[in-house]
Amino acid sequence: MQLLVLLFLTLSLLGAEAYNALPPVPWRYSTGTFKFSLRRPPTIYLQESAAEARDTDGLTLIPPSVREFAETFAGDLKDRFHVDVRVECVAFERGRAGPGIYLGIDEGPGKYTYESGIETSEGYTISVAEDSELMLAREVGGVHPGDRRDEVIELKAGRAVDSPAYPTRGFLLDAGRKWYSADFLKDLCTYASFFKFSEFHYHASDNYPLNRGRNSTWQNIYSQFSLIPDNVALHPLVARHNESHSRAEFESIQRHCASRGITIIPEIEAPGHALAITKWKPELALTNKKDLLNLTHPDTIPTVKAIWSEFLPWFQTKEVHIGADEYDSDLADVYIHFVNTMSEFIFTTAGKKVRIWGTHEPSNTSVISRAITTQHWQYGQSDPVQLERDGYEIINSEDWWGYTGLKNDHTPILPAPYPQYFNEARVLNFGGVNGWQWEPSLYNPFNTTAEWQIPIESKRNKGAIMATWNDNGPDATTQLEAYYCIRDGIPVVGARSWSGHRGPEIDVGTLEISKSILTNNAPGQNLDRRLGGGYNLGDLLFDWPTGTLGVRLATKSKGMNYTMQITYTSPFTLSSAHDAVSLTLTPDSTLIFTADGFEYPLRSVAESAFDPSHPGRIWSNDTASTHIPVSLPPIATITIQTDRIGGSRVWQNGTFLGRFEVFIFGGRNTLFSWSQMAFVAPVEQVRGGVHRVRIWEGLVG
């Protein structure tokens, strides 16, 4: 795998004891420190003989060279500290060129292994001397400093030898039921790489569940295929071309993620969750379940093969995912035939291995090929212990610890295990056992005895992938809301996936301060939409006092936890093209946020109507809230406050007016609710009758 490895850069002024790296690093400290001034930043000295080496052990087919990794690192230092850091090739055997950061390849065999004992190219040795820093790795993959830490000013001298416990350390994003831009996906890869992730499971096609929402006609249920085929004959797959990526765009996303040590694992879902296909070819659907393919129809498998034939050349990875999730268990034999046929076809056509979701398909006559990796997600669908014993490779995506359902869980479908914000407590207290930290060999949270988990030494357990789902549809969240739902979960899952059973574990006592420091300083991206450097609660971040029509500002937007005050004298628009969010006062005096093509008017709700057990949710039977659009006066000063749980709420002269929200269709159409929408503050362009815009950090006033 090409990820990563750590260049542990920590600022002593912040206090090395005050927080810990995520993932933790097995440091052995010695005396002395390595210091340098930002006025004279260090040079990155690259081992000349290793500069063009590339790691071929990982899953990516486009591995960057050591030189490219070094340039990425130099770019991150510039992003973080606003200094230019040179990369210079030197012959290590002729001695060091002087104080600086040295990157090279350690030729010692067998030094770095996964927890299973299998050798890995992701291991590294880092040594901090009093006058320089030397980083050596067994292979190219270990060179990448994918986990660049805070200020590079003073480092304690010491040494660490480290390698990941598992090769698969991944995150999934459901892009089949929500549009995500290329820029957002790249930034998310950049962010996850900082916490030593190795894979991005890109769920490229799906549909809104047919047993939820507006089901009067199945042809109108939301479905999407988020890749635009070059073959025009396949264009009917794509309902909205403006919400899909071209080959060139997807190639750009893959290359960016690979440059950060993350391989994209694409998933095209079939034979279930296949409404994008059955809308195009209704004759291929099962009669009673229109989003399931009829695998006995003679054109079904040829159609799926044609789709994969189009996209296999796009995918720069040695493994792909064919879905195979939640199919009719009464049709087990045809299901197993389909899975095995597609696995053989994809391997024969492109030399790629196949992954599927664990799905309950009982059969006495056929068996799924052991060449296929099973991604376990729920007990009752698959038994990971038995799969491992039977010789299958497995991946841990057990929904109890690893799933997030964006905006709302599945209430009233019990046990409703999918929190709207990643549940870190289930990682830190696996199976409800206080202090038992999850790691990828722990699958079963219901029976926590050893025989119900996977042996630590198993060579078939590949690791873990956390999953973020858009079960509530494309309008239930903005792109950045999805990020905020998993922002704090990624460091925790990354730490436990990297360290595994052999440790070190997360220091729970310093976890909150560690997350705060590291998430706020991850370089190369700005998913938090910070307006500048560090700031404190109540800081005035932005003050625009001019009402000139069409003014364009350098500032784009402000992310979560802000107070924005707008004084207007006529209809206006605040917009940010980058975030695709605008705030508009319409002719009927309704305040509207527009995000990702969906409009959200300000609606009247009661401040006391929220359900504390379901953050941001107001049940549809609440009589205190009308949820009708609010009319505003033609001239006024309004205040908008936004946080991820309260959403974006509006006051005028101290009087609460309401919030921006979305209607959520309940599980199996039995219980409905309204949920908050939390928007960034868009201030890239100001048009119309705005007299003044001011933004403070936090919920002020």
XYZ file of C-alpha atoms in Angstrom:
701
model
C 0.000 0.000 0.000
C 1.446 3.333 -0.582
C 0.370 5.288 2.293
C 2.033 6.907 4.515
C 3.819 7.118 7.074
C 4.395 9.428 9.815
C 6.737 12.308 10.083
C 5.987 13.229 13.667
C 6.270 16.989 13.877
C 5.087 18.372 17.168
C 5.353 21.783 18.761
C 6.859 21.769 22.237
C 5.268 25.149 22.893
C 1.898 23.392 22.828
C 3.262 20.805 25.232
C 4.145 17.313 24.049
C 2.380 15.860 27.084
C -0.821 17.804 26.463
C -1.916 15.725 23.506
C -1.040 12.631 21.526
C -0.660 11.726 17.897
C -3.603 9.957 16.253
C -2.647 7.251 15.474
C -0.299 7.057 18.461
C 3.406 6.565 17.752
C 5.671 4.159 19.710
C 8.335 6.772 20.517
C 11.447 6.109 22.495
C 12.752 9.504 23.520
C 16.377 10.401 24.085
C 18.022 13.592 25.275
C 18.201 16.799 23.285
C 16.010 18.438 20.670
C 16.064 19.259 16.976
C 15.299 22.946 16.389
C 14.985 25.254 13.454
C 13.478 28.628 12.724
C 10.664 29.194 10.288
C 12.770 32.022 8.969
C 15.230 29.384 7.781
C 13.088 26.329 7.068
C 14.836 22.973 6.760
C 15.613 21.299 3.446
C 14.085 17.910 2.685
C 17.021 15.746 1.617
C 15.872 12.857 -0.548
C 17.924 9.707 -1.019
C 19.122 9.996 -4.598
C 18.901 6.283 -5.382
C 15.299 6.150 -4.107
C 13.884 9.276 -5.739
C 12.078 7.537 -8.602
C 11.143 4.357 -6.746
C 7.454 3.457 -6.616
C 5.607 1.022 -4.419
C 3.993 -1.792 -6.380
C 2.810 -3.758 -3.345
C -0.300 -1.708 -2.701
C -3.692 -1.681 -4.398
C -3.221 1.426 -6.509
C -2.107 1.167 -10.135
C -0.808 4.748 -10.069
C 1.675 4.805 -7.196
C 3.544 8.092 -6.790
C 7.331 8.108 -6.628
C 9.290 8.927 -3.493
C 10.131 12.274 -5.074
C 6.431 13.021 -5.593
C 5.686 12.113 -1.971
C 8.475 14.453 -0.874
C 7.061 17.279 -2.985
C 3.618 16.682 -1.452
C 5.171 16.909 1.986
C 6.970 20.138 1.077
C 3.666 21.546 -0.195
C 1.963 20.718 3.084
C 4.690 22.441 5.057
C 4.151 25.517 2.904
C 0.385 25.298 3.412
C 0.786 24.926 7.154
C 3.633 27.347 7.874
C 3.729 29.613 4.803
C 7.387 28.825 4.107
C 9.097 27.394 1.049
C 10.816 24.069 1.754
C 13.243 22.767 -0.868
C 13.495 19.116 -1.877
C 17.065 18.169 -2.749
C 18.384 14.771 -3.874
C 21.593 13.660 -2.143
C 23.688 10.512 -1.959
C 23.248 9.300 1.607
C 26.395 7.211 1.387
C 28.480 10.374 1.080
C 27.206 11.680 4.396
C 24.562 14.150 5.367
C 24.390 17.529 3.695
C 23.551 19.285 6.956
C 20.663 19.741 9.379
C 17.350 18.927 7.733
C 14.757 16.250 7.056
C 16.147 13.108 5.407
C 13.923 10.707 3.483
C 15.224 7.376 2.263
C 14.525 3.651 1.951
C 15.556 1.115 4.555
C 16.667 -2.085 2.836
C 16.388 -4.329 5.895
C 14.099 -7.294 5.026
C 11.280 -8.420 7.281
C 11.481 -5.410 9.550
C 7.929 -4.189 9.091
C 4.889 -6.448 9.283
C 1.145 -6.268 9.711
C -0.286 -7.817 12.844
C -0.750 -11.052 10.896
C 3.002 -11.317 10.307
C 2.746 -10.492 6.594
C 5.412 -8.033 5.461
C 4.256 -4.526 4.656
C 5.764 -1.684 2.648
C 4.005 0.812 4.896
C 6.389 0.519 7.819
C 8.873 3.227 8.717
C 11.643 4.186 11.081
C 11.894 7.790 12.156
C 14.855 9.133 14.062
C 15.171 12.641 15.447
C 18.732 13.655 16.262
C 19.854 16.891 17.850
C 20.908 18.397 14.543
C 18.808 16.645 11.919
C 15.957 14.325 11.222
C 16.350 11.034 9.365
C 13.397 9.008 8.176
C 13.906 5.554 6.688
C 11.283 3.196 5.314
C 11.373 -0.417 4.149
C 9.621 0.402 0.887
C 8.291 3.432 -0.975
C 4.994 3.244 0.874
C 6.692 3.905 4.178
C 8.283 7.113 2.999
C 5.154 9.204 2.607
C 4.692 11.484 5.610
C 0.940 11.212 5.313
C 0.444 12.199 8.904
C 2.113 15.583 9.099
C 1.831 16.988 12.589
C 1.715 20.436 14.017
C 4.253 23.237 14.111
C 7.761 22.325 12.985
C 9.832 24.305 15.434
C 11.200 22.056 18.165
C 11.231 18.267 18.188
C 12.273 16.017 21.016
C 15.079 13.691 19.995
C 14.122 10.040 19.785
C 13.320 7.105 17.556
C 10.245 5.161 16.486
C 9.831 1.944 14.481
C 6.244 1.549 13.365
C 3.987 -0.201 10.864
C 0.215 -0.587 10.472
C -1.644 -3.525 11.944
C -3.838 -3.938 8.827
C -3.603 -2.984 5.148
C -7.252 -1.909 4.815
C -7.938 1.239 6.817
C -10.765 2.840 4.949
C -13.821 5.055 4.812
C -16.904 4.776 2.596
C -18.983 7.645 1.255
C -22.365 7.004 -0.349
C -22.198 8.994 -3.597
C -25.123 7.084 -5.128
C -27.713 9.002 -3.099
C -25.975 12.354 -2.798
C -23.808 14.467 -5.101
C -20.231 15.194 -3.981
C -17.966 17.443 -6.029
C -14.480 16.458 -7.120
C -12.956 19.155 -4.915
C -14.805 17.859 -1.870
C -13.758 14.254 -2.511
C -10.125 15.274 -2.934
C -10.188 17.276 0.285
C -11.765 14.353 2.132
C -8.961 12.060 0.936
C -6.408 14.630 2.058
C -8.025 14.854 5.480
C -8.285 11.065 5.958
C -4.680 10.509 4.858
C -3.542 12.717 7.730
C -4.883 10.009 10.047
C -3.248 7.157 8.122
C -6.185 5.830 6.113
C -5.328 3.749 3.065
C -8.615 3.306 1.162
C -11.607 5.343 0.027
C -14.577 3.098 -0.771
C -16.508 5.128 -3.359
C -20.127 3.907 -3.451
C -20.903 5.116 -6.959
C -24.514 3.995 -7.548
C -27.633 3.499 -5.451
C -31.230 4.608 -4.960
C -33.527 5.854 -2.243
C -35.052 2.825 -0.456
C -38.310 1.806 -2.075
C -39.868 1.083 1.325
C -39.300 4.696 2.421
C -40.413 8.063 1.068
C -42.549 8.843 -1.948
C -43.363 5.410 -3.390
C -46.397 6.128 -5.542
C -44.407 5.214 -8.664
C -41.065 3.441 -8.433
C -39.837 5.145 -11.629
C -39.776 8.479 -9.769
C -37.753 7.326 -6.764
C -34.343 9.020 -6.582
C -31.521 6.970 -8.060
C -28.148 7.970 -9.379
C -25.124 6.616 -11.173
C -22.340 9.036 -10.341
C -19.984 8.267 -13.254
C -20.725 9.436 -16.809
C -19.858 6.711 -19.333
C -18.078 7.664 -22.533
C -20.308 5.194 -24.370
C -23.498 7.124 -25.211
C -25.445 3.875 -25.260
C -24.988 3.741 -21.483
C -26.004 7.356 -20.844
C -29.553 6.373 -19.707
C -27.896 5.030 -16.554
C -27.189 8.596 -15.451
C -30.265 10.541 -14.369
C -28.409 13.830 -13.781
C -25.199 14.381 -15.714
C -24.374 17.463 -13.660
C -24.189 15.191 -10.606
C -21.771 12.694 -12.151
C -18.044 12.613 -12.851
C -16.491 12.252 -16.278
C -13.585 9.892 -16.814
C -11.077 12.758 -16.746
C -12.558 14.122 -13.524
C -12.599 10.735 -11.820
C -9.020 10.128 -12.939
C -8.075 13.420 -11.318
C -9.749 12.361 -8.063
C -7.970 8.986 -8.105
C -4.568 10.547 -8.754
C -5.013 13.121 -6.029
C -5.997 10.468 -3.484
C -3.107 8.218 -4.572
C -0.715 11.116 -4.059
C -1.898 11.088 -0.449
C -1.507 7.330 -0.088
C -5.198 6.487 -0.484
C -6.528 4.058 -3.107
C -10.092 4.566 -4.343
C -12.090 1.318 -4.313
C -15.081 1.968 -6.625
C -18.381 0.180 -6.124
C -21.066 -0.288 -8.781
C -24.040 -1.829 -6.999
C -25.920 -4.866 -8.398
C -28.083 -6.943 -8.357
C -29.760 -5.038 -5.490
C -29.959 -1.260 -5.085
C -30.051 -1.245 -8.888
C -32.823 1.242 -9.700
C -30.494 3.183 -12.018
C -30.391 0.066 -14.208
C -34.045 -0.975 -13.933
C -35.333 2.530 -14.747
C -33.291 2.293 -17.929
C -34.329 -1.303 -18.652
C -37.553 -2.087 -16.717
C -37.708 -5.572 -18.179
C -34.653 -6.497 -16.074
C -36.400 -5.787 -12.736
C -38.014 -8.337 -10.471
C -41.788 -8.013 -10.603
C -42.303 -7.329 -6.890
C -39.011 -5.524 -6.092
C -38.222 -3.031 -8.778
C -34.743 -2.095 -7.528
C -33.603 -5.726 -7.711
C -32.405 -7.228 -10.967
C -34.064 -10.345 -12.334
C -30.996 -12.542 -12.662
C -32.869 -15.149 -14.720
C -33.549 -12.670 -17.533
C -31.162 -13.438 -20.408
C -30.100 -9.785 -20.788
C -29.326 -9.042 -17.128
C -25.791 -10.353 -16.771
C -24.755 -9.121 -20.255
C -26.016 -5.623 -19.265
C -24.052 -5.621 -16.016
C -20.979 -6.901 -17.860
C -21.355 -4.089 -20.413
C -21.402 -1.531 -17.597
C -18.272 -2.967 -15.998
C -16.547 -3.231 -19.386
C -17.029 0.514 -19.772
C -15.658 1.436 -16.378
C -12.956 -1.135 -15.651
C -10.381 0.873 -17.655
C -11.205 3.896 -15.463
C -10.408 2.218 -12.164
C -6.772 2.562 -11.073
C -6.933 -0.181 -8.472
C -6.293 -3.908 -8.165
C -9.618 -4.477 -6.392
C -13.176 -3.315 -7.106
C -16.514 -3.743 -5.347
C -19.580 -5.144 -7.128
C -22.042 -4.518 -4.288
C -24.186 -7.677 -4.200
C -26.010 -6.346 -1.159
C -29.478 -7.172 0.270
C -30.751 -9.379 -2.541
C -33.751 -11.691 -2.193
C -32.560 -14.661 -0.105
C -35.135 -16.898 -1.807
C -33.071 -16.545 -4.979
C -29.760 -17.638 -3.488
C -28.601 -19.896 -6.309
C -28.992 -17.325 -9.078
C -27.422 -14.711 -6.794
C -24.353 -16.867 -6.162
C -24.080 -17.622 -9.883
C -24.166 -13.890 -10.620
C -21.488 -13.036 -8.055
C -19.145 -15.777 -9.219
C -19.736 -14.939 -12.881
C -18.938 -11.254 -12.346
C -15.857 -12.072 -10.292
C -14.485 -14.315 -13.018
C -15.389 -11.784 -15.718
C -13.706 -8.850 -13.950
C -10.567 -10.837 -13.179
C -10.328 -12.240 -16.705
C -11.022 -8.840 -18.298
C -8.932 -6.583 -16.082
C -6.988 -8.732 -13.608
C -8.850 -7.209 -10.652
C -10.111 -8.960 -7.541
C -13.706 -8.480 -6.414
C -15.296 -7.507 -3.113
C -18.955 -7.966 -2.121
C -21.079 -7.077 0.878
C -21.886 -9.935 3.248
C -25.411 -10.995 2.282
C -27.592 -13.838 3.594
C -27.995 -16.156 0.631
C -28.503 -19.740 1.894
C -27.937 -22.493 -0.674
C -27.338 -26.227 -0.537
C -26.109 -26.450 -4.118
C -23.687 -23.549 -4.733
C -21.019 -21.550 -2.919
C -19.409 -18.151 -3.404
C -15.880 -18.318 -4.771
C -13.091 -17.963 -2.211
C -11.407 -15.546 -4.600
C -14.011 -12.976 -3.503
C -13.505 -10.781 -0.419
C -16.561 -10.378 1.821
C -17.137 -7.007 3.502
C -19.125 -7.868 6.621
C -21.637 -5.234 7.687
C -24.332 -6.883 9.799
C -24.971 -10.056 11.753
C -27.838 -11.938 10.173
C -26.360 -11.062 6.790
C -22.970 -12.750 7.244
C -20.917 -14.551 9.883
C -17.358 -13.219 9.668
C -15.896 -15.859 11.999
C -17.258 -18.675 9.849
C -16.212 -16.930 6.645
C -12.642 -16.598 7.920
C -12.585 -20.248 8.990
C -13.880 -21.258 5.572
C -10.956 -19.509 3.882
C -12.517 -16.207 2.765
C -10.798 -12.846 3.039
C -12.941 -10.456 5.055
C -13.206 -6.736 5.872
C -14.766 -5.347 9.050
C -17.571 -2.846 8.396
C -19.810 -4.077 11.226
C -22.606 -1.538 11.397
C -22.741 -1.464 15.206
C -19.431 0.408 15.412
C -18.799 1.621 11.854
C -21.978 3.041 10.298
C -23.236 6.627 10.174
C -26.668 7.500 8.745
C -26.410 11.123 7.673
C -28.919 13.437 9.323
C -31.046 10.742 11.048
C -30.911 7.142 12.169
C -33.531 4.630 11.063
C -36.007 5.260 13.870
C -38.531 3.708 14.208
C -36.764 0.734 12.591
C -35.101 -0.713 15.682
C -32.451 -1.091 16.954
C -31.746 2.002 14.789
C -27.959 1.569 15.046
C -26.867 4.298 12.650
C -26.192 7.571 14.457
C -26.245 10.812 12.497
C -22.783 11.647 13.888
C -20.133 8.952 14.079
C -20.393 7.246 17.472
C -16.827 7.291 18.857
C -18.016 5.694 22.110
C -18.614 2.423 20.273
C -14.974 2.400 19.183
C -13.644 3.329 22.613
C -16.013 0.940 24.456
C -16.536 -1.962 22.089
C -19.553 -4.136 22.797
C -20.549 -1.739 25.550
C -17.514 -2.800 27.605
C -16.038 0.282 29.222
C -12.465 0.927 28.054
C -12.282 -1.976 25.589
C -11.015 -0.225 22.470
C -12.198 -1.643 19.171
C -9.719 -2.741 16.519
C -10.285 -4.582 13.207
C -10.198 -8.122 14.660
C -13.234 -7.278 16.809
C -16.378 -7.975 14.808
C -19.064 -9.152 17.219
C -20.330 -6.539 19.729
C -23.132 -8.819 20.943
C -21.075 -11.824 22.033
C -17.755 -10.427 23.156
C -15.971 -13.681 23.970
C -12.811 -14.496 22.000
C -14.296 -17.337 19.952
C -16.758 -14.885 18.401
C -13.977 -12.572 17.191
C -11.318 -13.050 14.500
C -7.887 -14.385 15.551
C -5.389 -11.539 15.696
C -2.882 -13.536 13.632
C -5.389 -14.157 10.808
C -3.959 -13.436 7.357
C -7.461 -13.309 5.886
C -8.752 -10.371 7.929
C -7.746 -7.407 5.760
C -8.840 -4.599 8.078
C -11.780 -2.224 8.422
C -13.849 0.394 6.583
C -16.159 2.885 8.315
C -19.252 3.745 6.260
C -21.230 6.970 5.786
C -24.654 6.530 4.194
C -27.191 8.886 2.624
C -30.233 6.746 3.386
C -32.314 9.904 3.837
C -31.749 11.094 0.294
C -29.831 13.774 -1.598
C -31.439 16.808 0.048
C -31.013 15.641 3.665
C -27.497 17.049 4.011
C -25.076 19.379 2.331
C -21.682 18.038 1.287
C -19.971 19.721 4.211
C -22.556 18.428 6.666
C -21.428 14.929 5.668
C -17.873 15.897 6.559
C -18.893 17.294 9.941
C -20.716 14.046 10.737
C -17.513 11.988 10.428
C -14.861 14.645 11.087
C -14.102 13.487 14.634
C -14.666 9.803 13.911
C -11.938 9.574 11.275
C -9.036 10.195 13.713
C -10.402 7.590 16.138
C -10.981 4.881 13.521
C -7.674 5.685 11.832
C -5.845 5.306 15.142
C -7.378 1.957 16.046
C -7.083 0.541 12.501
C -3.386 1.459 12.392
C -2.455 0.323 15.912
C -4.610 -2.788 16.086
C -4.318 -5.118 19.066
C -0.580 -4.588 19.485
C -1.117 -0.940 20.317
C -0.503 1.659 21.450
C -4.094 2.461 22.359
C -5.730 5.890 22.275
C -5.098 7.960 25.383
C -8.701 8.750 26.270
C -7.625 11.398 28.761
C -6.063 13.531 26.038
C -8.370 12.499 23.191
C -10.491 15.642 23.000
C -7.554 18.052 23.017
C -5.671 15.778 20.598
C -8.578 15.746 18.157
C -9.062 19.480 18.463
C -5.421 20.238 17.674
C -4.979 17.690 14.896
C -8.293 18.084 13.059
C -7.850 21.845 13.006
C -4.333 21.588 11.601
C -4.610 18.870 8.964
C -2.835 20.481 5.974
C -3.748 20.568 2.306
C -7.499 21.118 2.748
C -9.997 23.461 4.359
C -13.134 21.387 4.887
C -13.787 23.346 8.067
C -13.961 26.492 5.916
C -11.778 28.533 8.248
C -11.528 32.200 7.342
C -7.943 32.484 8.529
C -5.709 31.432 11.395
C -6.746 30.402 14.864
C -9.507 32.336 16.604
C -11.485 32.248 19.797
C -15.144 32.267 20.699
C -16.596 35.697 20.016
C -13.854 36.848 17.640
C -15.155 39.140 14.907
C -13.924 37.359 11.790
C -15.531 39.320 8.997
C -16.952 42.840 8.691
C -18.171 44.021 5.295
C -19.805 47.454 5.603
C -20.306 48.386 1.949
C -23.437 47.878 -0.127
C -21.879 47.948 -3.575
C -23.735 45.750 -6.061
C -21.821 42.716 -7.307
C -18.851 43.009 -4.965
C -16.630 39.904 -5.045
C -14.576 39.160 -1.980
C -11.453 37.064 -1.428
C -13.129 35.240 1.458
C -15.281 32.322 0.304
C -17.228 31.012 3.315
C -17.180 30.295 7.036
C -17.820 26.772 8.340
C -19.655 25.513 11.401
C -20.136 27.450 14.647
C -20.656 31.032 13.581
C -22.952 33.982 14.112
C -23.715 36.068 11.003
C -25.532 39.385 11.171
C -26.997 40.830 7.959
C -28.481 44.304 7.601
C -30.397 44.657 4.328
C -32.529 47.310 2.675
C -33.843 45.331 -0.313
C -33.614 41.799 -1.816
C -30.058 40.449 -1.783
C -27.879 37.428 -2.426
C -24.810 36.162 -0.582
C -23.163 33.358 -2.464
C -20.106 31.171 -2.648
C -19.568 29.367 -5.903
C -17.094 26.984 -4.320
C -19.657 25.746 -1.839
C -22.674 26.104 -4.115
C -24.577 27.869 -1.334
C -26.519 31.088 -1.629
C -28.779 33.117 0.635
C -31.585 34.910 -1.180
C -34.457 37.171 -0.197
C -37.197 36.293 -2.707
C -39.969 38.626 -3.932
C -42.400 37.138 -1.384
C -39.916 38.033 1.374
C -38.902 34.464 2.125
C -35.340 33.817 3.171
C -33.862 30.855 1.256
C -30.630 28.932 1.458
C -29.706 27.076 -1.705
C -27.272 24.185 -1.440
C -26.341 21.544 -4.026
C -29.299 22.586 -6.168
C -31.916 22.241 -3.411
C -33.786 25.195 -1.903
C -34.449 25.431 1.829
C -36.760 28.295 2.920
C -36.675 29.626 6.454
C -39.519 27.838 8.269
C -41.361 28.621 11.463
C -40.530 26.230 14.325
C -40.757 26.397 18.091
C -37.455 26.749 19.917
C -38.531 24.039 22.375
C -39.698 21.489 19.817
C -36.465 19.533 19.339
C -36.172 15.926 20.505
C -33.048 15.796 22.723
C -32.571 12.083 22.006
C -32.439 12.745 18.246
C -30.324 15.893 17.719
C -31.981 18.432 15.446
C -35.093 16.349 14.850
C -38.675 17.613 15.201
C -41.345 14.950 14.793
C -44.104 15.673 12.286
C -46.809 15.334 14.947
C -45.404 18.323 16.873
C -48.159 20.943 17.051
C -45.981 23.811 18.307
C -44.286 24.271 14.908
C -46.062 25.114 11.672
C -42.999 24.626 9.390
C -44.487 27.174 6.976
C -42.085 29.637 5.289
C -41.454 32.815 7.277
C -42.054 36.232 5.697
C -39.526 38.960 6.506
C -39.913 42.752 6.427
C -38.395 44.620 3.440
C -35.778 46.309 5.646
C -34.292 44.594 8.689
C -31.283 43.271 10.548
C -31.299 39.502 10.990
C -28.950 37.173 12.822
C -28.173 33.659 11.611
C -26.478 31.234 13.992
C -25.187 27.865 12.806
C -23.847 24.771 14.476
C -24.055 21.198 13.249
C -26.775 20.072 15.689
C -28.925 23.194 15.958
C -28.519 23.897 12.260
C -28.944 27.377 10.783
C -31.433 29.392 12.870
C -32.614 32.981 12.443
C -33.471 35.829 14.836
C -34.710 39.372 14.219
C -34.245 41.913 17.027
C -33.860 39.069 19.535
C -37.019 37.281 18.408
C -36.564 33.711 17.177
C -38.060 33.313 13.693
C -37.267 29.717 12.782
C -34.714 27.536 11.070
C -33.778 26.040 7.717
C -34.753 22.379 7.620
C -35.575 19.321 5.527
C -38.457 16.859 5.672
C -37.249 13.313 6.380
C -39.359 10.321 5.371
C -39.406 7.803 8.209
C -38.412 4.193 8.206
C -40.889 2.151 6.151
C -43.176 5.172 5.917
C -44.341 4.922 9.519
C -42.896 8.023 11.153
C -41.809 11.313 9.613
C -39.839 14.272 10.922
C -38.135 17.554 10.139
C -34.359 17.877 10.533
C -31.983 20.809 10.756
C -29.857 22.055 7.865
C -26.485 23.533 8.845
C -25.059 25.794 6.125
C -21.714 27.497 5.800
C -21.857 31.274 5.695
C -21.393 32.202 2.010
C -19.555 35.496 1.540
C -17.641 35.187 -1.727
C -20.034 37.428 -3.625
C -22.486 40.031 -2.329
C -25.298 41.298 -4.538
C -28.333 43.473 -3.955
C -29.366 45.544 -0.976
C -26.934 44.411 1.679
C -25.876 47.220 3.972
C -23.592 45.220 6.250
C -22.465 41.634 6.925
C -20.622 40.649 10.097
C -19.477 37.169 11.165
C -18.301 36.047 14.625
C -16.764 32.789 15.727
C -19.239 30.702 17.720
C -22.811 31.301 18.820
C -22.567 34.864 20.068
C -25.179 37.022 21.749
